[in-house]
Short mmCIF file of C-alpha atoms and ligand atoms in Angstrom, two decimals:
data_model
loop_
_atom_site.label_atom_id
_atom_site.label_comp_id
_atom_site.label_asym_id
_atom_site.label_seq_id
_atom_site.Cartn_x
_atom_site.Cartn_y
_atom_site.Cartn_z
CA UNK A 13 0.00 0.00 0.00
CA UNK A 14 1.39 3.42 -0.90
CA UNK A 15 0.44 6.03 1.70
CA UNK A 16 0.93 9.80 1.88
CA UNK A 17 1.31 11.11 5.44
CA UNK A 18 1.03 14.88 5.74
CA UNK A 19 2.39 16.62 8.85
CA UNK A 20 5.11 13.94 8.91
CA UNK A 21 7.57 16.07 10.89
CA UNK A 22 4.89 16.64 13.54
CA UNK A 23 4.27 14.84 16.83
CA UNK A 24 1.68 12.33 15.60
CA UNK A 25 2.71 12.26 11.92
CA UNK A 26 6.35 11.33 12.54
CA UNK A 27 5.43 8.30 14.64
CA UNK A 28 2.67 7.27 12.26
CA UNK A 29 4.85 7.52 9.13
CA UNK A 30 7.53 5.48 10.88
CA UNK A 31 5.20 2.69 12.02
CA UNK A 32 3.43 2.44 8.65
CA UNK A 33 6.78 2.12 6.88
CA UNK A 34 8.04 -0.36 9.46
CA UNK A 35 5.10 -2.67 8.84
CA UNK A 36 5.85 -2.56 5.08
CA UNK A 37 3.78 0.23 3.54
CA UNK A 38 5.47 2.58 1.06
CA UNK A 39 5.33 5.91 2.84
CA UNK A 40 5.98 9.44 1.64
CA UNK A 41 5.79 12.05 4.37
CA UNK A 42 5.37 15.75 3.68
CA UNK A 43 5.49 18.74 6.01
CA UNK A 44 6.16 22.45 5.52
CA UNK A 45 8.28 22.46 8.74
CA UNK A 46 6.80 25.77 9.87
CA UNK A 47 8.06 27.70 12.87
CA UNK A 48 4.87 27.59 14.99
CA UNK A 49 7.10 25.75 17.45
CA UNK A 50 10.85 25.10 17.44
CA UNK A 51 11.75 23.38 14.13
CA UNK A 52 14.72 21.75 15.87
CA UNK A 53 12.20 19.30 17.30
CA UNK A 54 10.72 18.64 13.85
CA UNK A 55 14.17 18.03 12.36
CA UNK A 56 15.08 15.79 15.29
CA UNK A 57 11.94 13.71 14.71
CA UNK A 58 12.92 13.39 11.02
CA UNK A 59 16.45 12.41 12.01
CA UNK A 60 15.00 9.72 14.32
CA UNK A 61 13.22 8.34 11.23
CA UNK A 62 16.55 8.28 9.37
CA UNK A 63 15.68 11.29 7.21
CA UNK A 64 18.80 13.29 6.40
CA UNK A 65 19.03 16.51 4.44
CA UNK A 66 19.59 15.81 0.72
CA UNK A 67 23.22 16.06 -0.39
CA UNK A 68 24.55 19.50 -1.07
CA UNK A 69 22.14 21.13 1.36
CA UNK A 70 23.35 22.91 4.43
CA UNK A 71 25.28 20.56 6.74
CA UNK A 72 24.17 17.24 5.26
CA UNK A 73 22.56 16.12 8.51
CA UNK A 74 19.10 16.77 9.85
CA UNK A 75 20.32 16.54 13.42
CA UNK A 76 19.98 19.99 14.99
CA UNK A 77 23.29 21.74 15.29
CA UNK A 78 22.43 23.62 18.46
CA UNK A 79 19.85 23.10 21.16
CA UNK A 80 17.15 25.61 21.95
CA UNK A 81 18.19 27.89 24.78
CA UNK A 82 15.03 29.95 24.52
CA UNK A 83 16.63 32.63 22.34
CA UNK A 84 17.47 32.33 18.66
CA UNK A 85 16.38 29.13 16.97
CA UNK A 86 18.99 27.72 14.62
CA UNK A 87 18.26 24.70 12.45
CA UNK A 88 19.38 23.15 9.19
CA UNK A 89 17.09 24.17 6.32
CA UNK A 90 15.45 21.44 4.28
CA UNK A 91 14.74 22.77 0.78
CA UNK A 92 11.17 22.57 -0.51
CA UNK A 93 10.30 19.89 -3.07
CA UNK A 94 13.40 17.72 -2.73
CA UNK A 95 12.87 14.06 -1.86
CA UNK A 96 14.91 12.81 1.08
CA UNK A 97 15.38 9.09 1.65
CA UNK A 98 15.34 7.46 5.10
CA UNK A 99 18.64 5.72 5.80
CA UNK A 100 16.80 3.39 8.20
CA UNK A 101 13.87 2.21 6.04
CA UNK A 102 14.07 1.98 2.22
CA UNK A 103 10.29 2.48 1.89
CA UNK A 104 10.19 5.80 3.79
CA UNK A 105 10.80 9.16 2.13
CA UNK A 106 10.19 12.78 3.04
CA UNK A 107 9.54 15.93 1.02
CA UNK A 108 9.23 19.42 2.45
CA UNK A 109 5.95 20.66 0.99
CA UNK A 110 2.98 22.81 1.93
CA UNK A 111 -0.43 21.16 1.59
CA UNK A 112 -1.83 24.53 0.49
CA UNK A 113 0.56 24.61 -2.51
CA UNK A 114 -1.77 24.19 -5.47
CA UNK A 115 1.01 23.40 -7.92
CA UNK A 116 3.28 21.10 -5.96
CA UNK A 117 0.65 18.92 -4.26
CA UNK A 118 -1.32 17.90 -7.41
CA UNK A 119 2.03 17.15 -9.11
CA UNK A 120 3.07 14.94 -6.20
CA UNK A 121 -0.21 13.01 -6.35
CA UNK A 122 0.12 12.53 -10.11
CA UNK A 123 3.70 11.29 -9.84
CA UNK A 124 3.38 9.06 -6.80
CA UNK A 125 -0.02 7.40 -7.33
CA UNK A 126 -0.92 6.96 -3.65
CA UNK A 127 -3.50 4.40 -2.52
CA UNK A 128 -4.36 6.18 0.73
CA UNK A 129 -3.80 9.55 2.37
CA UNK A 130 -3.43 10.43 6.05
CA UNK A 131 -3.81 14.17 6.55
CA UNK A 132 -2.29 15.34 9.82
CA UNK A 133 -0.85 18.60 8.54
CA UNK A 134 -2.66 21.49 10.17
CA UNK A 135 -2.15 24.60 12.16
CA UNK A 136 -2.67 23.07 15.60
CA UNK A 137 -3.22 24.72 18.98
CA UNK A 138 -6.33 26.36 20.40
CA UNK A 139 -4.70 29.36 22.06
CA UNK A 140 -2.65 30.45 19.03
CA UNK A 141 -5.88 30.61 16.98
CA UNK A 142 -6.90 33.63 19.05
CA UNK A 143 -3.65 35.37 18.04
CA UNK A 144 -3.28 34.28 14.42
CA UNK A 145 -6.59 33.02 12.98
CA UNK A 146 -5.48 33.30 9.34
CA UNK A 147 -2.83 30.59 9.79
CA UNK A 148 -5.73 28.19 10.49
CA UNK A 149 -7.64 29.20 7.38
CA UNK A 150 -4.52 28.77 5.23
CA UNK A 151 -3.55 25.25 6.39
CA UNK A 152 -6.78 23.79 7.75
CA UNK A 153 -9.25 25.12 5.18
CA UNK A 154 -7.31 25.96 1.99
CA UNK A 155 -4.77 23.18 2.58
CA UNK A 156 -7.48 20.65 3.36
CA UNK A 157 -9.43 21.71 0.26
CA UNK A 158 -6.31 21.06 -1.82
CA UNK A 159 -5.99 17.59 -0.24
CA UNK A 160 -9.64 16.83 -1.06
CA UNK A 161 -9.22 17.90 -4.69
CA UNK A 162 -6.04 15.82 -5.09
CA UNK A 163 -7.79 12.79 -3.55
CA UNK A 164 -10.77 13.30 -5.86
CA UNK A 165 -8.76 13.44 -9.09
CA UNK A 166 -6.41 10.62 -8.15
CA UNK A 167 -9.06 8.15 -6.99
CA UNK A 168 -7.64 7.79 -3.51
CA UNK A 169 -9.15 4.70 -1.83
CA UNK A 170 -9.28 6.20 1.67
CA UNK A 171 -8.60 9.64 3.10
CA UNK A 172 -8.12 9.69 6.88
CA UNK A 173 -7.81 13.14 8.44
CA UNK A 174 -7.26 14.68 11.85
CA UNK A 175 -10.23 16.33 13.47
CA UNK A 176 -10.22 17.23 17.16
CA UNK A 177 -12.06 16.85 20.47
CA UNK A 178 -12.32 20.64 20.39
CA UNK A 179 -15.28 20.32 17.97
CA UNK A 180 -17.43 19.49 21.04
CA UNK A 181 -16.97 23.12 22.09
CA UNK A 182 -19.58 24.17 24.62
CA UNK A 183 -21.28 20.76 24.83
CA UNK A 184 -21.85 19.74 28.46
CA UNK A 185 -23.11 16.16 28.07
CA UNK A 186 -20.31 13.70 28.81
CA UNK A 187 -18.82 11.49 27.62
CA UNK A 188 -18.69 13.14 24.20
CA UNK A 189 -20.25 10.91 21.55
CA UNK A 190 -20.00 11.11 17.77
CA UNK A 191 -23.81 11.23 17.73
CA UNK A 192 -23.89 14.50 19.73
CA UNK A 193 -24.69 17.66 17.82
CA UNK A 194 -21.55 19.80 17.49
CA UNK A 195 -22.40 23.35 16.53
CA UNK A 196 -20.80 25.42 19.31
CA UNK A 197 -17.03 25.75 18.74
CA UNK A 198 -15.20 28.20 21.00
CA UNK A 199 -12.17 28.78 18.79
CA UNK A 200 -11.40 29.20 15.10
CA UNK A 201 -9.21 26.10 15.44
CA UNK A 202 -12.28 24.05 16.45
CA UNK A 203 -14.36 25.68 13.72
CA UNK A 204 -11.80 24.66 11.06
CA UNK A 205 -11.76 21.07 12.32
CA UNK A 206 -15.56 20.83 12.22
CA UNK A 207 -15.42 22.38 8.74
CA UNK A 208 -13.06 19.59 7.65
CA UNK A 209 -15.67 17.02 8.67
CA UNK A 210 -18.32 18.84 6.63
CA UNK A 211 -16.02 19.24 3.62
CA UNK A 212 -15.09 15.54 3.72
CA UNK A 213 -18.79 14.64 3.86
CA UNK A 214 -19.52 16.75 0.79
CA UNK A 215 -16.70 15.08 -1.19
CA UNK A 216 -17.81 11.62 -0.08
CA UNK A 217 -21.30 12.37 -1.39
CA UNK A 218 -20.24 14.21 -4.55
CA UNK A 219 -17.27 12.12 -5.67
CA UNK A 220 -17.49 8.89 -3.66
CA UNK A 221 -14.28 9.86 -1.81
CA UNK A 222 -14.21 7.43 1.13
CA UNK A 223 -12.98 9.21 4.25
CA UNK A 224 -12.65 8.91 8.01
CA UNK A 225 -12.18 11.81 10.44
CA UNK A 226 -10.50 11.19 13.79
CA UNK A 227 -11.31 13.43 16.74
CA UNK A 228 -8.05 13.21 18.71
CA UNK A 229 -8.24 13.80 22.48
CA UNK A 230 -5.19 15.59 24.04
CA UNK A 231 -2.28 13.49 22.86
CA UNK A 232 0.89 13.27 25.00
CA UNK A 233 4.10 11.25 25.07
CA UNK A 234 7.71 11.21 23.83
CA UNK A 235 8.45 13.64 20.98
CA UNK A 236 5.37 15.67 22.05
CA UNK A 237 4.53 19.26 21.26
CA UNK A 238 6.24 22.09 23.17
CA UNK A 239 3.08 24.24 23.04
CA UNK A 240 0.99 21.68 24.97
CA UNK A 241 0.60 21.34 28.73
CA UNK A 242 2.69 18.16 29.31
CA UNK A 243 5.83 19.68 27.75
CA UNK A 244 5.18 23.18 29.14
CA UNK A 245 4.82 21.71 32.64
CA UNK A 246 7.81 19.37 32.38
CA UNK A 247 9.95 22.22 31.09
CA UNK A 248 8.96 24.79 33.70
CA UNK A 249 9.06 22.37 36.64
CA UNK A 250 12.47 20.97 35.76
CA UNK A 251 13.88 24.50 35.31
CA UNK A 252 12.43 25.68 38.66
CA UNK A 253 9.97 28.07 37.00
CA UNK A 254 6.29 28.47 37.95
CA UNK A 255 3.70 26.68 35.79
CA UNK A 256 0.55 28.44 34.59
CA UNK A 257 -2.53 26.63 35.88
CA UNK A 258 -5.60 27.86 34.00
CA UNK A 259 -9.13 28.04 35.41
CA UNK A 260 -7.43 27.70 38.82
CA UNK A 261 -6.78 24.04 38.03
CA UNK A 262 -10.45 23.21 37.48
CA UNK A 263 -10.10 21.56 34.06
CA UNK A 264 -10.60 17.97 32.98
CA UNK A 265 -8.80 16.32 30.07
CA UNK A 266 -8.92 12.91 28.44
CA UNK A 267 -5.15 12.55 27.94
CA UNK A 268 -4.29 9.90 25.34
CA UNK A 269 -0.87 8.32 24.96
CA UNK A 270 0.79 8.68 21.55
CA UNK A 271 1.18 4.91 20.97
CA UNK A 272 -2.56 4.34 21.50
CA UNK A 273 -3.36 7.18 19.09
CA UNK A 274 -1.02 5.92 16.39
CA UNK A 275 -2.05 2.26 16.70
CA UNK A 276 -5.73 3.23 16.57
CA UNK A 277 -5.09 5.47 13.56
CA UNK A 278 -3.42 2.61 11.69
CA UNK A 279 -6.45 0.39 12.41
CA UNK A 280 -8.64 3.14 10.94
CA UNK A 281 -6.45 3.56 7.83
CA UNK A 282 -6.95 -0.16 7.18
CA UNK A 283 -10.75 0.03 7.49
CA UNK A 284 -12.28 1.85 4.52
CA UNK A 285 -15.83 2.93 5.33
CA UNK A 286 -18.53 1.27 3.26
CA UNK A 287 -21.48 3.41 2.15
CA UNK A 288 -24.07 0.90 3.39
CA UNK A 289 -22.67 1.17 6.93
CA UNK A 290 -22.58 4.99 6.99
CA UNK A 291 -25.33 7.53 7.72
CA UNK A 292 -27.32 8.40 4.54
CA UNK A 293 -25.26 5.86 2.56
CA UNK A 294 -22.44 8.42 2.22
CA UNK A 295 -19.06 6.66 2.64
CA UNK A 296 -17.59 8.79 5.40
CA UNK A 297 -17.25 8.35 9.16
CA UNK A 298 -16.03 10.27 12.18
CA UNK A 299 -14.63 8.60 15.32
CA UNK A 300 -13.49 9.78 18.73
CA UNK A 301 -10.03 8.53 19.57
CA UNK A 302 -9.22 9.08 23.24
CA UNK A 303 -8.42 7.18 26.41
CA UNK A 304 -11.93 7.40 27.95
CA UNK A 305 -10.25 8.17 31.26
CA UNK A 306 -10.61 11.91 31.92
CA UNK A 307 -8.38 13.27 34.70
CA UNK A 308 -8.38 16.48 36.68
CA UNK A 309 -5.63 18.88 35.68
CA UNK A 310 -4.26 18.94 39.26
CA UNK A 311 -3.92 15.12 39.25
CA UNK A 312 -2.14 15.32 35.92
CA UNK A 313 0.28 17.88 37.37
CA UNK A 314 1.02 15.66 40.39
CA UNK A 315 1.86 12.75 38.08
CA UNK A 316 4.40 14.97 36.31
CA UNK A 317 5.77 16.19 39.67
CA UNK A 318 6.18 12.58 40.83
CA UNK A 319 7.86 11.45 37.62
CA UNK A 320 10.30 14.39 37.79
CA UNK A 321 10.70 14.18 41.57
CA UNK A 322 10.17 17.96 41.83
CA UNK A 323 7.26 19.93 43.32
CA UNK A 324 5.82 22.56 40.96
CA UNK A 325 5.45 26.21 41.79
CA UNK A 326 1.96 27.14 40.54
CA UNK A 327 0.66 30.33 39.05
CA UNK A 328 -3.17 30.11 39.24
CA UNK A 329 -4.90 31.93 36.37
CA UNK A 330 -8.46 32.33 35.02
CA UNK A 331 -9.88 30.33 32.11
CA UNK A 332 -8.15 31.03 28.78
CA UNK A 333 -10.09 32.20 25.76
CA UNK A 334 -10.74 29.30 23.41
CA UNK A 335 -10.33 26.62 26.11
CA UNK A 336 -13.09 24.18 27.07
CA UNK A 337 -13.76 23.01 30.63
CA UNK A 338 -13.54 19.31 29.92
CA UNK A 339 -12.91 16.65 27.31
CA UNK A 340 -14.10 13.09 27.76
CA UNK A 341 -14.24 10.60 24.88
CA UNK A 342 -16.82 7.93 24.34
CA UNK A 343 -14.77 5.54 22.19
CA UNK A 344 -17.35 2.71 21.99
CA UNK A 345 -17.80 3.20 18.23
CA UNK A 346 -14.11 2.94 17.47
CA UNK A 347 -13.80 -0.07 19.77
CA UNK A 348 -16.79 -1.90 18.26
CA UNK A 349 -16.26 -1.04 14.60
CA UNK A 350 -12.46 -0.95 14.35
CA UNK A 351 -11.21 -2.92 17.36
CA UNK A 352 -9.45 0.02 19.07
CA UNK A 353 -8.27 -0.62 22.64
CA UNK A 354 -6.12 2.02 24.37
CA UNK A 355 -3.47 0.27 26.49
CA UNK A 356 -1.47 2.96 28.27
CA UNK A 357 -2.77 4.42 31.52
CA UNK A 358 -1.74 7.90 32.63
CA UNK A 359 0.99 7.02 35.17
CA UNK A 360 2.80 4.71 32.76
CA UNK A 361 2.46 7.22 29.93
CA UNK A 362 3.78 10.12 32.00
CA UNK A 363 6.81 8.09 33.11
CA UNK A 364 7.57 7.24 29.46
CA UNK A 365 7.17 10.89 28.49
CA UNK A 366 9.40 12.20 31.30
CA UNK A 367 12.07 9.56 30.56
CA UNK A 368 12.18 10.83 26.97
CA UNK A 369 12.08 14.46 28.13
CA UNK A 370 15.18 13.94 30.28
CA UNK A 371 17.00 11.89 27.63
CA UNK A 372 19.53 13.13 25.08
CA UNK A 373 16.95 12.48 22.34
CA UNK A 374 15.07 15.61 23.42
CA UNK A 375 16.65 18.45 21.42
CA UNK A 376 14.95 21.18 23.44
CA UNK A 377 16.54 20.72 26.89
N1 NAD B 413 -1.76 16.54 19.58
C1 NAD B 413 -3.03 16.64 19.98
O1 NAD B 413 -3.35 16.55 21.17
C2 NAD B 413 -4.11 16.86 18.96
C3 NAD B 413 -5.45 16.93 19.42
C4 NAD B 413 -6.46 17.14 18.49
C5 NAD B 413 -6.17 17.22 17.14
N2 NAD B 413 -4.87 17.16 16.71
C6 NAD B 413 -4.62 17.27 15.27
O2 NAD B 413 -3.77 16.22 14.86
C7 NAD B 413 -2.90 16.65 13.82
C8 NAD B 413 -1.46 16.41 14.20
O3 NAD B 413 -1.20 17.11 15.41
P1 NAD B 413 0.21 17.13 16.11
O4 NAD B 413 -0.02 17.19 17.56
O5 NAD B 413 1.09 16.09 15.53
O6 NAD B 413 0.68 18.58 15.66
P2 NAD B 413 2.09 19.09 15.07
O7 NAD B 413 1.98 20.58 15.01
O8 NAD B 413 3.21 18.50 15.84
O9 NAD B 413 2.08 18.48 13.62
C9 NAD B 413 1.49 19.10 12.51
C10 NAD B 413 2.56 19.27 11.44
O10 NAD B 413 1.92 19.82 10.29
C11 NAD B 413 2.84 20.74 9.71
N3 NAD B 413 2.04 21.70 8.93
C12 NAD B 413 1.26 22.70 9.38
N4 NAD B 413 0.68 23.35 8.36
C13 NAD B 413 1.12 22.73 7.22
C14 NAD B 413 0.89 22.94 5.85
N5 NAD B 413 0.13 23.93 5.40
N6 NAD B 413 1.50 22.12 4.95
C15 NAD B 413 2.31 21.12 5.38
N7 NAD B 413 2.57 20.89 6.68
C16 NAD B 413 1.97 21.67 7.59
C17 NAD B 413 3.59 21.36 10.85
O11 NAD B 413 4.87 21.84 10.44
C18 NAD B 413 3.68 20.21 11.84
O12 NAD B 413 4.93 19.54 11.74
C19 NAD B 413 -3.25 18.12 13.58
O13 NAD B 413 -4.17 18.18 12.53
C20 NAD B 413 -3.90 18.55 14.88
O14 NAD B 413 -4.79 19.62 14.69
C21 NAD B 413 -3.85 16.97 17.59
#
């Protein structure tokens, strides 16, 4: 199976591309390697996958040359459009490319003849969408539209794409079920993710493009994102700085370990929705993918404190714009229809994350 993974230098995409290639799929990863967060981490994830800079470019190695000390970010530059081969897996390649590029992406689809597409490339992060909403329109709406068009014209067998638990917005009924009405987003990020579900539905109906949307619930683990709470907390606590605790700690999150997310996503990639089993006979589905074990923020913080062996200094703050009070996934559909079973409980997952955080593999410490 030949699979395109977009967002392949990202937290979820790098692990997914690696595991798909390791089980034998032909994988091409693309990513624009933007600077929303430190690209050293993105290049380090690529290096972990055996992706080196193509010859003649910069230093010839994708390993970051300097760590991030919080000031200037220095990193080797991967040129756009050049295919880089993994030195670890012959069936894994990477190209720096923007999914919103309406010349390069259709050309890539035409040349590579993918069977399936996993779209993880997006402007992520709820809080940043308050500051820079247009970045979300560019990647999550225009970029996603470009993906849909390429899938349509190249007869892609299955498009799987990242949605988000944030689509549940102001809903108060828990656990969140795919059957709940979701019409009250509280951020432009959430609105773009809900839009993706609607756009995918339209293309499934119009062009028989089979698709599955995955509503990810707060993913954490090794190689995680520096803009998300687990890394922000680990970083501040280990450097003796105060952590920001929003809504005075009264928040609930369904934290989901990266391995469970990636294994569940692979199960979904393998299961192409059949029209007869979908609402209105339109071949598209949406699933929650979470841990179904929501925890209080303060309990989450104590797990990180325990794993680090350091007590956190806490800076209690009001609720942030764009944030929701709780996330809590009902994953019965994914379990029954796809066979998903999350394995990693919070304590074990936090220990794995902190072990990585303290290791030399982490380019940001
Ligand atoms: N991590 C979570 O907890 C979480 C929760 C809900 C949804 N999601 C969604 O899952 C997906 C993956 O998230 P992640 O945590 O790995 O985020 P990430 O930011 O680490 O990965 C996304 C990658 O996409 C790339 N990208 C952004 N815009 C692009 C564009 N226009 N063209 C090409 N590449 C582009 C970025 O450079 C980045 O490497 C995203 O769609 C995100 O919205 C993640």
